CSV table of C-alpha atoms in Angstrom, one decimal:
chain,number,residue,atom,x,y,z
A,1,MET,CA,26.0,10.1,21.2
A,2,LYS,CA,23.0,12.1,22.1
A,3,GLU,CA,22.4,13.0,25.8
A,4,LYS,CA,18.8,11.9,26.4
A,5,THR,CA,18.1,13.9,29.5
A,6,GLY,CA,19.1,17.3,30.5
A,7,LEU,CA,20.3,19.1,27.4
A,8,ILE,CA,17.5,18.5,25.0
A,9,GLY,CA,14.3,18.7,26.9
A,10,ALA,CA,12.0,20.0,24.2
A,11,VAL,CA,11.8,19.7,20.5
A,12,TRP,CA,9.5,21.0,17.7
A,13,PRO,CA,6.5,18.9,16.9
A,14,VAL,CA,5.7,18.1,13.2
A,15,PRO,CA,3.5,20.8,11.7
A,16,LYS,CA,0.8,19.5,9.4
A,17,GLY,CA,2.0,19.1,5.9
A,18,GLN,CA,5.6,20.0,6.7
A,19,LYS,CA,8.8,18.1,7.5
A,20,THR,CA,10.5,18.6,10.8
A,21,VAL,CA,14.1,19.6,11.2
A,22,PRO,CA,15.0,18.7,14.8
A,23,GLN,CA,17.7,20.8,16.6
A,24,GLU,CA,18.9,17.7,18.4
A,25,PRO,CA,22.2,15.9,17.4
A,26,LYS,CA,21.9,12.9,15.2
A,27,ALA,CA,20.8,9.6,16.7
A,28,PRO,CA,23.4,7.2,18.1
A,29,CYS,CA,25.7,5.3,15.8
A,30,GLY,CA,25.3,7.8,12.9
A,31,GLN,CA,21.7,7.0,12.1
A,32,LYS,CA,20.2,10.1,10.4
A,33,ALA,CA,16.7,9.0,11.4
A,34,ARG,CA,15.8,6.9,14.4
A,35,CYS,CA,13.2,4.2,14.7
A,36,SER,CA,12.1,4.2,18.3
A,37,LEU,CA,12.6,0.8,19.9
A,38,VAL,CA,10.3,0.9,22.9
A,39,ILE,CA,9.0,-1.7,24.9
A,40,GLY,CA,5.9,-2.2,26.7
A,41,MET,CA,2.1,-1.7,26.8
A,42,LEU,CA,-1.2,-3.4,26.3
A,43,CYS,CA,-1.6,-5.6,23.2
A,44,CYS,CA,-5.3,-5.1,22.7
A,45,CYS,CA,-5.2,-1.4,21.7
A,46,LEU,CA,-8.5,-0.1,20.6
A,47,SER,CA,-8.7,2.5,17.8
A,48,VAL,CA,-11.1,4.3,15.5
A,49,GLY,CA,-11.5,7.6,13.8
A,50,ALA,CA,-9.6,10.8,14.1
A,51,LEU,CA,-9.4,13.4,16.8
A,52,ALA,CA,-11.7,16.4,17.0
A,53,GLN,CA,-13.0,19.1,19.3
A,54,GLY,CA,-16.3,20.7,19.6
A,55,PRO,CA,-17.2,23.1,16.8
A,56,SER,CA,-16.8,26.2,18.9
A,57,LEU,CA,-13.2,25.4,19.7
A,58,THR,CA,-11.7,24.3,16.4
A,59,LYS,CA,-10.5,27.8,15.3
A,60,GLU,CA,-9.8,29.2,18.8
A,61,LYS,CA,-7.0,28.9,21.3
A,62,ALA,CA,-7.9,27.7,24.7
A,63,ASN,CA,-7.4,30.5,27.3
A,64,VAL,CA,-6.7,29.7,30.9
A,65,GLY,CA,-10.1,29.4,32.6
A,66,ALA,CA,-11.9,28.1,29.5
A,67,ASN,CA,-14.3,25.2,30.0
A,68,LEU,CA,-13.1,22.3,27.8
A,69,SER,CA,-15.7,19.7,28.8
A,70,ASP,CA,-17.0,19.5,25.2
A,71,VAL,CA,-13.7,18.7,23.7
A,72,SER,CA,-14.0,15.2,22.0
A,73,LEU,CA,-11.3,12.6,21.6
A,74,THR,CA,-12.4,10.2,18.8
A,75,THR,CA,-9.3,8.0,18.5
A,76,ILE,CA,-8.0,6.6,21.8
A,77,LEU,CA,-5.7,3.6,22.0
A,78,ASN,CA,-4.9,1.5,25.1
A,79,PHE,CA,-8.3,2.4,26.7
A,80,PRO,CA,-11.6,0.6,27.2
A,81,LEU,CA,-13.4,3.2,25.1
A,82,SER,CA,-12.3,4.1,21.5
A,83,SER,CA,-13.6,7.7,21.9
A,84,ALA,CA,-14.6,10.0,24.7
A,85,ARG,CA,-15.1,13.7,25.7
A,86,LEU,CA,-13.2,15.4,28.4
A,87,ALA,CA,-16.5,15.7,30.2
A,88,ASP,CA,-16.4,11.9,30.7
A,89,PHE,CA,-13.4,12.5,33.0
A,90,LYS,CA,-15.3,15.1,35.1
A,91,GLY,CA,-14.6,14.5,38.8
A,92,LYS,CA,-10.9,13.7,38.0
A,93,VAL,CA,-8.2,16.1,37.1
A,94,VAL,CA,-6.8,15.5,33.6
A,95,ILE,CA,-3.2,16.0,32.4
A,96,LEU,CA,-2.7,15.9,28.6
A,97,ASP,CA,0.9,14.9,27.8
A,98,PHE,CA,1.9,16.1,24.3
A,99,TRP,CA,4.7,13.8,23.2
A,100,ALA,CA,6.3,11.9,20.2
A,101,THR,CA,8.1,8.6,19.9
A,102,TRP,CA,11.2,10.3,18.6
A,103,CYS,CA,11.4,12.6,21.6
A,104,GLY,CA,13.8,11.0,24.2
A,105,SER,CA,12.6,13.2,27.0
A,106,CYS,CA,9.0,12.4,26.3
A,107,VAL,CA,9.5,8.6,26.3
A,108,SER,CA,11.8,8.5,29.3
A,109,ALA,CA,9.1,10.4,31.3
A,110,MET,CA,6.5,7.7,30.7
A,111,PRO,CA,7.4,5.4,33.7
A,112,LYS,CA,7.1,8.4,36.0
A,113,LEU,CA,3.7,9.3,34.5
A,114,GLN,CA,2.6,5.7,34.9
A,115,ALA,CA,3.6,5.7,38.5
A,116,LEU,CA,1.8,9.0,39.2
A,117,GLN,CA,-1.3,7.6,37.5
A,118,GLY,CA,-1.2,4.6,39.8
A,119,GLN,CA,-0.6,6.8,42.9
A,120,PHE,CA,-3.6,9.1,42.1
A,121,ALA,CA,-5.8,6.5,40.4
A,122,LYS,CA,-9.1,7.9,41.9
A,123,ASP,CA,-8.4,11.5,41.2
A,124,LEU,CA,-6.2,11.7,38.0
A,125,GLN,CA,-6.3,10.7,34.4
A,126,VAL,CA,-3.2,11.1,32.3
A,127,LEU,CA,-3.8,11.1,28.5
A,128,LEU,CA,-0.8,10.9,26.1
A,129,VAL,CA,-1.5,13.0,23.0
A,130,THR,CA,0.5,12.4,19.8
A,131,ASN,CA,0.1,13.4,16.1
A,132,GLU,CA,2.0,10.4,14.8
A,133,GLU,CA,0.5,7.7,12.6
A,134,GLN,CA,-1.7,5.1,14.2
A,135,ALA,CA,0.3,2.1,13.0
A,136,LYS,CA,3.5,3.6,14.5
A,137,ILE,CA,1.8,4.1,17.9
A,138,GLU,CA,0.3,0.7,17.9
A,139,SER,CA,3.7,-0.9,17.2
A,140,PHE,CA,5.1,1.3,20.0
A,141,LEU,CA,2.5,0.0,22.5
A,142,LEU,CA,3.0,-3.6,21.6
A,143,LYS,CA,6.7,-3.4,22.1
A,144,VAL,CA,6.4,-1.6,25.4
A,145,LYS,CA,4.6,-4.6,26.9
A,146,GLN,CA,7.8,-6.6,26.6
A,147,VAL,CA,9.3,-4.4,29.3
A,148,ARG,CA,6.6,-3.2,31.7
A,149,ASP,CA,2.9,-2.9,32.4
A,150,PHE,CA,1.7,0.3,30.8
A,151,THR,CA,-2.0,1.4,31.0
A,152,LEU,CA,-1.9,5.1,30.0
A,153,PRO,CA,-4.3,5.9,27.1
A,154,VAL,CA,-3.0,7.4,23.9
A,155,VAL,CA,-5.0,10.0,22.0
A,156,LEU,CA,-4.2,10.3,18.3
A,157,ASP,CA,-4.3,14.0,17.1
A,158,ARG,CA,-3.6,13.4,13.4
A,159,ASP,CA,-5.4,16.6,12.5
A,160,HIS,CA,-3.3,18.6,15.0
A,161,ARG,CA,-6.5,20.1,16.5
A,162,LEU,CA,-5.4,19.6,20.1
A,163,TRP,CA,-2.0,21.0,19.2
A,164,GLU,CA,-3.7,24.1,17.8
A,165,LEU,CA,-6.2,24.3,20.7
A,166,PHE,CA,-3.4,24.5,23.3
A,167,ASN,CA,-1.0,26.3,20.9
A,168,ILE,CA,1.6,23.6,21.5
A,169,ARG,CA,5.0,24.3,19.8
A,170,LEU,CA,7.3,22.1,21.9
A,171,VAL,CA,7.2,18.6,23.3
A,172,PRO,CA,7.0,17.4,26.0
A,173,GLN,CA,4.4,19.8,27.4
A,174,TYR,CA,1.6,19.1,29.8
A,175,ALA,CA,-1.9,20.7,29.8
A,176,TRP,CA,-3.6,20.7,33.2
A,177,ILE,CA,-7.5,20.5,33.4
A,178,ASP,CA,-9.3,20.5,36.7
A,179,ARG,CA,-12.1,18.4,38.0
A,180,GLN,CA,-14.8,20.6,36.4
A,181,GLY,CA,-13.1,20.6,33.0
A,182,ILE,CA,-11.5,24.0,33.4
A,183,PHE,CA,-8.2,24.6,31.7
A,184,ARG,CA,-5.7,25.9,34.2
A,185,GLY,CA,-2.3,26.0,32.4
A,186,ILE,CA,0.5,24.3,30.7
A,187,THR,CA,3.8,23.2,32.3
A,188,THR,CA,7.0,21.5,31.4
A,189,SER,CA,8.1,18.2,33.0
A,190,GLU,CA,9.6,19.9,36.0
A,191,GLU,CA,6.2,20.4,37.5
A,192,LEU,CA,5.2,16.8,37.2
A,193,THR,CA,5.5,15.9,40.9
A,194,ALA,CA,3.3,14.1,43.4
A,195,GLY,CA,3.1,17.2,45.5
A,196,ASN,CA,2.0,19.4,42.6
A,197,ILE,CA,-0.6,16.8,41.5
A,198,GLN,CA,-2.0,16.6,45.1
A,199,ASP,CA,-2.2,20.4,45.2
A,200,PHE,CA,-4.0,20.4,41.8
A,201,VAL,CA,-6.5,17.7,43.0
A,202,ASN,CA,-7.1,20.0,46.0
A,203,GLY,CA,-7.8,23.0,43.8
A,204,ASN,CA,-4.5,24.7,44.4
A,205,TYR,CA,-2.8,25.8,41.2
A,206,HIS,CA,0.1,27.8,42.6
A,207,PHE,CA,2.7,25.9,40.6
A,208,LEU,CA,1.2,26.7,37.2
A,209,PRO,CA,2.6,29.5,35.0
A,210,GLU,CA,0.9,32.8,35.7
A,211,TYR,CA,0.9,33.7,32.0
A,212,THR,CA,0.3,30.5,30.0
A,213,GLN,CA,0.9,32.2,26.6
A,214,ALA,CA,4.5,32.8,27.5
A,215,ILE,CA,4.9,29.0,27.6
A,216,ASN,CA,3.9,28.5,24.0
A,217,SER,CA,5.5,31.4,22.4
A,218,THR,CA,8.5,30.7,20.1
A,219,PRO,CA,11.8,31.7,21.8
A,220,ALA,CA,13.4,34.7,20.2
A,221,SER,CA,16.8,36.1,20.5
A,222,PRO,CA,17.4,39.3,22.4
A,223,ALA,CA,16.1,42.3,20.5
A,224,LEU,CA,19.5,44.0,20.5
A,225,VAL,CA,21.1,41.3,18.3
A,226,ALA,CA,18.2,39.7,16.4
A,227,THR,CA,15.4,40.6,14.0
A,228,GLY,CA,11.8,39.9,14.8
A,229,GLY,CA,12.1,36.3,13.6
A,230,GLY,CA,14.9,35.5,16.0
A,231,GLU,CA,17.7,35.4,13.4
A,232,PRO,CA,20.8,37.6,13.7
A,233,SER,CA,20.3,41.1,12.3
A,234,PRO,CA,21.8,41.8,8.9
A,235,GLY,CA,25.2,43.3,9.1
A,236,LEU,CA,25.9,41.8,12.6
A,237,LEU,CA,29.6,41.3,13.1
A,238,TYR,CA,29.8,39.9,16.6
A,239,SER,CA,27.7,39.6,19.7
A,240,SER,CA,27.3,37.5,22.9
A,241,VAL,CA,24.3,37.8,25.2
A,242,PHE,CA,23.3,36.2,28.5
A,243,SER,CA,19.6,36.0,29.5
A,244,GLY,CA,17.5,34.5,32.3
A,245,TYR,CA,15.1,31.6,32.6
A,246,GLN,CA,12.6,31.3,29.7
A,247,ALA,CA,9.2,30.0,30.8
A,248,GLY,CA,7.9,27.0,29.0
A,249,SER,CA,11.0,26.1,27.1
A,250,GLY,CA,13.0,23.0,27.7
A,251,SER,CA,16.8,22.9,28.1
A,252,ASN,CA,18.4,22.8,24.7
A,253,SER,CA,21.3,24.1,22.7
A,254,PHE,CA,22.6,24.5,19.2
A,255,ILE,CA,26.1,24.8,17.9
A,256,GLY,CA,26.9,25.6,14.3
A,257,THR,CA,29.2,27.7,12.1
A,258,GLY,CA,29.2,31.2,13.4
A,259,LYS,CA,26.6,30.6,16.2
A,260,VAL,CA,26.1,29.0,19.6
A,261,LYS,CA,22.7,29.2,21.3
A,262,ALA,CA,21.6,27.7,24.7
A,263,VAL,CA,18.2,28.0,26.4
A,264,ASN,CA,17.5,27.3,30.1
A,265,CYS,CA,20.8,25.7,30.9
A,266,THR,CA,22.5,25.6,34.3
A,267,PRO,CA,26.0,27.1,34.6
A,268,GLU,CA,27.4,23.6,34.8
A,269,MET,CA,25.6,22.6,31.5
A,270,LEU,CA,26.9,25.8,29.8
A,271,PHE,CA,30.5,24.9,30.8
A,272,ARG,CA,29.9,21.3,29.6
A,273,ILE,CA,28.8,22.6,26.2
A,274,THR,CA,32.1,24.5,25.9
A,275,TYR,CA,34.0,21.2,26.2
A,276,GLY,CA,31.8,19.6,23.6
A,277,GLN,CA,33.0,16.3,22.1
A,278,GLY,CA,32.5,14.1,19.1
A,279,LYS,CA,31.2,14.9,15.6
A,280,HIS,CA,28.2,16.8,16.9
A,281,LEU,CA,30.1,18.5,19.8
A,282,LEU,CA,27.8,17.0,22.5
A,283,PRO,CA,28.3,18.3,26.0
A,284,TYR,CA,31.1,16.9,28.1
A,285,PRO,CA,29.7,13.7,29.7
A,286,ILE,CA,27.9,14.4,33.0
A,287,TRP,CA,29.5,11.3,34.7
A,288,LYS,CA,32.9,12.8,34.1
A,289,THR,CA,32.0,16.2,35.4
A,290,ARG,CA,32.7,17.4,39.0
A,291,VAL,CA,31.3,20.6,40.4
A,292,ILE,CA,32.9,22.3,43.4
A,293,ARG,CA,31.1,25.6,44.1
A,294,LYS,CA,29.2,27.6,46.7
A,295,ASP,CA,25.6,28.4,46.0
A,296,SER,CA,26.1,31.9,47.5
A,297,LEU,CA,28.4,32.7,44.5
A,298,SER,CA,25.8,31.8,41.9
A,299,ARG,CA,24.1,34.6,39.9
A,300,ALA,CA,20.8,33.1,40.8
A,301,PRO,CA,17.8,34.9,39.4
A,302,LYS,CA,15.0,35.8,41.7
A,303,GLY,CA,12.2,33.2,41.5
A,304,LYS,CA,11.1,29.7,42.5
A,305,ASN,CA,13.5,27.7,40.3
A,306,ALA,CA,15.5,25.2,42.4
A,307,ALA,CA,18.2,25.2,39.8
A,308,PRO,CA,18.7,28.6,38.2
A,309,THR,CA,19.0,28.4,34.5
A,310,TYR,CA,20.2,30.9,31.8
A,311,GLY,CA,20.2,31.5,28.2
A,312,TYR,CA,23.3,32.3,26.1
A,313,GLU,CA,23.8,33.3,22.5
A,314,LEU,CA,27.0,33.9,20.6
A,315,ASN,CA,27.0,35.2,17.0
A,316,PHE,CA,30.2,35.5,15.1
A,317,PRO,CA,29.2,34.9,11.4
A,318,GLY,CA,31.6,32.6,9.5
A,319,GLU,CA,33.7,31.6,12.6
A,320,ALA,CA,34.4,27.9,12.9
A,321,THR,CA,32.8,26.0,15.8
A,322,ASP,CA,36.2,25.0,17.3
A,323,GLN,CA,36.9,28.8,17.8
A,324,LEU,CA,33.4,29.6,19.1
A,325,LEU,CA,33.5,27.3,22.1
A,326,PRO,CA,36.7,28.8,23.7
A,327,MET,CA,35.1,32.2,23.2
A,328,MET,CA,31.9,31.0,25.0
A,329,ARG,CA,34.1,29.6,27.8
A,330,ALA,CA,35.7,33.0,28.3
A,331,ASP,CA,32.3,34.7,28.5
A,332,LEU,CA,31.2,32.2,31.1
A,333,GLU,CA,34.2,32.8,33.3
A,334,ARG,CA,33.6,36.6,33.0
A,335,PHE,CA,29.9,36.3,33.9
A,336,PHE,CA,30.0,33.6,36.6
A,337,PRO,CA,32.5,33.5,39.5
A,338,LEU,CA,33.5,30.0,38.2
A,339,THR,CA,36.3,28.4,36.3
A,340,ALA,CA,36.6,25.1,34.5
A,341,SER,CA,39.5,22.8,33.6
A,342,LEU,CA,40.2,19.2,32.6
A,343,GLU,CA,42.0,17.1,35.2
A,344,GLN,CA,43.0,13.4,35.7
A,345,GLN,CA,41.1,11.9,38.7
A,346,ALA,CA,40.3,8.5,40.1
A,347,ILE,CA,36.5,8.1,39.9
A,348,SER,CA,34.0,5.3,40.4
A,349,CYS,CA,32.3,4.0,37.3
A,350,LEU,CA,31.2,0.7,35.7
A,351,ALA,CA,33.1,-1.6,33.4
A,352,LEU,CA,31.3,-3.6,30.7
A,353,ARG,CA,32.9,-7.0,30.8
A,354,CYS,CA,32.3,-10.5,29.4
A,355,SER,CA,31.2,-12.9,32.1
A,356,GLY,CA,32.1,-15.9,30.0
A,357,LYS,CA,33.2,-16.7,26.5
A,358,PRO,CA,32.1,-13.8,24.3
A,359,THR,CA,29.2,-14.7,22.1
A,360,LEU,CA,28.6,-11.4,20.5
A,361,HIS,CA,29.3,-11.0,16.8
A,362,SER,CA,27.6,-9.5,13.7
A,363,LYS,CA,26.0,-11.1,10.7
A,364,GLY,CA,27.1,-8.0,8.8
A,365,GLY,CA,24.9,-5.9,6.5
A,366,PRO,CA,24.1,-2.2,6.7
A,367,PRO,CA,24.5,-0.7,10.2
A,368,GLN,CA,21.1,-0.2,12.0
A,369,ALA,CA,20.2,1.3,15.3
A,370,GLU,CA,16.8,1.5,17.0
A,371,GLU,CA,16.6,2.8,20.5
A,372,ASN,CA,14.8,4.8,23.2
A,373,TYR,CA,14.3,4.6,26.9
A,374,PHE,CA,12.6,1.2,26.8
A,375,GLY,CA,15.2,-0.8,24.8
A,376,LEU,CA,17.6,-0.9,21.9
A,377,ARG,CA,18.6,-2.9,18.9
A,378,LEU,CA,22.0,-2.5,17.2
A,379,VAL,CA,23.1,-4.3,14.0
A,380,ASN,CA,26.7,-4.3,12.9
A,381,HIS,CA,28.0,-1.6,15.3
A,382,PRO,CA,31.0,-1.5,17.6
A,383,VAL,CA,30.7,-2.2,21.3
A,384,GLN,CA,31.3,1.5,21.9
A,385,ALA,CA,28.0,2.3,20.3
A,386,LEU,CA,26.3,0.1,22.9
A,387,ILE,CA,28.1,1.8,25.7
A,388,GLU,CA,27.3,5.3,24.5
A,389,THR,CA,23.6,4.4,24.2
A,390,LEU,CA,23.5,3.0,27.7
A,391,GLN,CA,25.3,6.0,29.1
A,392,ALA,CA,23.0,8.4,27.4
A,393,TYR,CA,19.9,7.0,29.0
A,394,SER,CA,21.2,5.8,32.4
A,395,LYS,CA,23.7,8.6,33.0
A,396,LEU,CA,26.1,5.9,34.2
A,397,GLY,CA,29.9,6.1,33.5
A,398,ILE,CA,30.7,2.9,31.6
A,399,LEU,CA,34.1,1.8,30.2
A,400,ASP,CA,34.7,-0.9,27.6
A,401,GLU,CA,36.6,-3.8,29.1
A,402,THR,CA,35.1,-6.5,26.9
A,403,SER,CA,38.1,-7.0,24.6
A,404,ILE,CA,35.6,-7.4,21.7
A,405,THR,CA,37.1,-5.8,18.7
A,406,THR,CA,34.6,-6.7,16.0
A,407,ASN,CA,31.2,-5.3,15.3
A,408,ILE,CA,28.2,-6.8,17.1
A,409,ASP,CA,24.5,-7.4,16.8
A,410,ILE,CA,22.5,-7.0,20.1
A,411,GLU,CA,19.0,-6.4,21.3
A,412,LEU,CA,18.2,-5.4,24.8
A,413,LYS,CA,14.6,-5.4,26.1
A,414,ALA,CA,14.9,-3.4,29.2
A,415,GLU,CA,14.4,0.1,30.6
A,416,LEU,CA,17.8,1.6,29.9
A,417,GLY,CA,17.7,3.7,33.0
A,418,ASP,CA,17.2,0.7,35.3
A,419,LEU,CA,20.5,-0.9,36.2
A,420,ALA,CA,18.8,-4.1,37.5
A,421,GLN,CA,16.9,-4.6,34.2
A,422,LEU,CA,20.1,-3.8,32.2
A,423,GLN,CA,22.1,-6.4,34.1
A,424,LYS,CA,19.5,-9.0,33.4
A,425,ALA,CA,19.2,-8.2,29.7
A,426,LEU,CA,23.1,-8.1,29.2
A,427,ALA,CA,23.5,-11.4,30.9
A,428,VAL,CA,21.8,-13.1,27.9
A,429,TYR,CA,24.9,-12.1,26.0
A,430,HIS,CA,27.3,-13.0,28.8
A,431,LEU,CA,27.9,-9.4,29.6
A,432,GLU,CA,27.9,-7.6,32.9
A,433,LEU,CA,28.4,-4.2,34.4
A,434,THR,CA,31.0,-4.3,37.2
A,435,PRO,CA,31.8,-1.4,39.6
A,436,VAL,CA,35.4,-0.2,39.3
A,437,THR,CA,37.6,2.8,40.1
A,438,ARG,CA,39.6,4.2,37.2
A,439,GLN,CA,41.8,7.2,36.4
A,440,VAL,CA,40.0,9.3,33.8
A,441,GLU,CA,40.0,12.8,32.5
A,442,VAL,CA,37.4,14.9,34.4
A,443,LEU,CA,35.9,18.3,33.8
A,444,VAL,CA,36.2,20.2,37.1
A,445,ILE,CA,34.0,23.3,37.6
A,446,LYS,CA,34.8,25.3,40.7
A,447,ASP,CA,34.7,28.8,42.3
A,448,ARG,CA,37.5,31.0,41.2
A,449,THR,CA,38.3,31.5,44.9
A,450,THR,CA,38.4,27.8,45.7
A,451,GLN,CA,42.0,26.8,46.5
A,452,PRO,CA,43.3,23.4,45.3
A,453,ASN,CA,43.8,20.7,47.9
């Protein structure tokens, strides 16, 4: 089951005329492609045309400090106007959110963006920018309304012109434009805070990257072990490399035959990767991870990051993945003053139980799964598929105590990260999440000098 937050924070957008090959694990329940089931936004979405910029900008990249007032948006959904120019928002700061329905991090950030829009209504305009088809986005918006009020406008960039203008290569990413229409920089979601927005409204851009181009450059492997394209050099027999924080990239990882690569991961995440589980070797569940460490022992890089992150790459051509992860673990224990092990511990979690006579069953047919932060629909899947999906979005530890042994059909219209909404949606099926304490296997990460109790 894919972890929706934390590990995969950025994914490649779809280049024009090409297919995308995401680096994420497959969607829950074995679906090769996912249909985003999202829920909530205005029904009367207005739309016309395609997106374009002013003629002087169509073949250029926007540099920090450029005036973008003439950039035109000729297809806007969920907005009183079907088209506009950035100049129409002059007097407000504008944040362009580059996103996609298939990007879990993008969709799960939308409630936060909606809240920030409401908090700074007089001074801020958030515009969601996507290059997906209009029909798909309209369906997305109609379903979102079933869960929450959502008023953020959506700009369709079917010609990829905004993507090219801002040189976007990853999503989610956020372009910040000041009250005068001046482009000030691009950030990841970490900078989307009320404090930073207030600073931006006041004309203080201290939190923005000093060198915006670094944000949009394609990550490359260290020169010692890679060619210019980031692939292992011909004739490479073995290498392992640590690197520091990479500006503009999300936190992500890849595990395959002969190769492990992680970008912008905390030490805890790197250890969780080495205990990867399931068909796709997803990181050890965060709810079953316990960290006992002293910050003074961290190899924290100099800088403003509250949670220091690192890159790691292991190349051993032809080596099986089950051999690579123990090698990576050994590297981590050499580099960090930490050690990790699996232990049995009593921990607090939630049990999924039937509150009455079970009513869940399946009508059969091909297994189907549609899900994202705003809801899910499962057809002909085991209860464990439901639990794994809920865990992925809510980060809650959930155990199956339903005694349901057959496959089920279920549809939940709720924000999957909101426990109160989840309880209400589950109650329709006579299900409930009950706090319990259980003895489970836990990944313990601690200082090598820490003595056991």
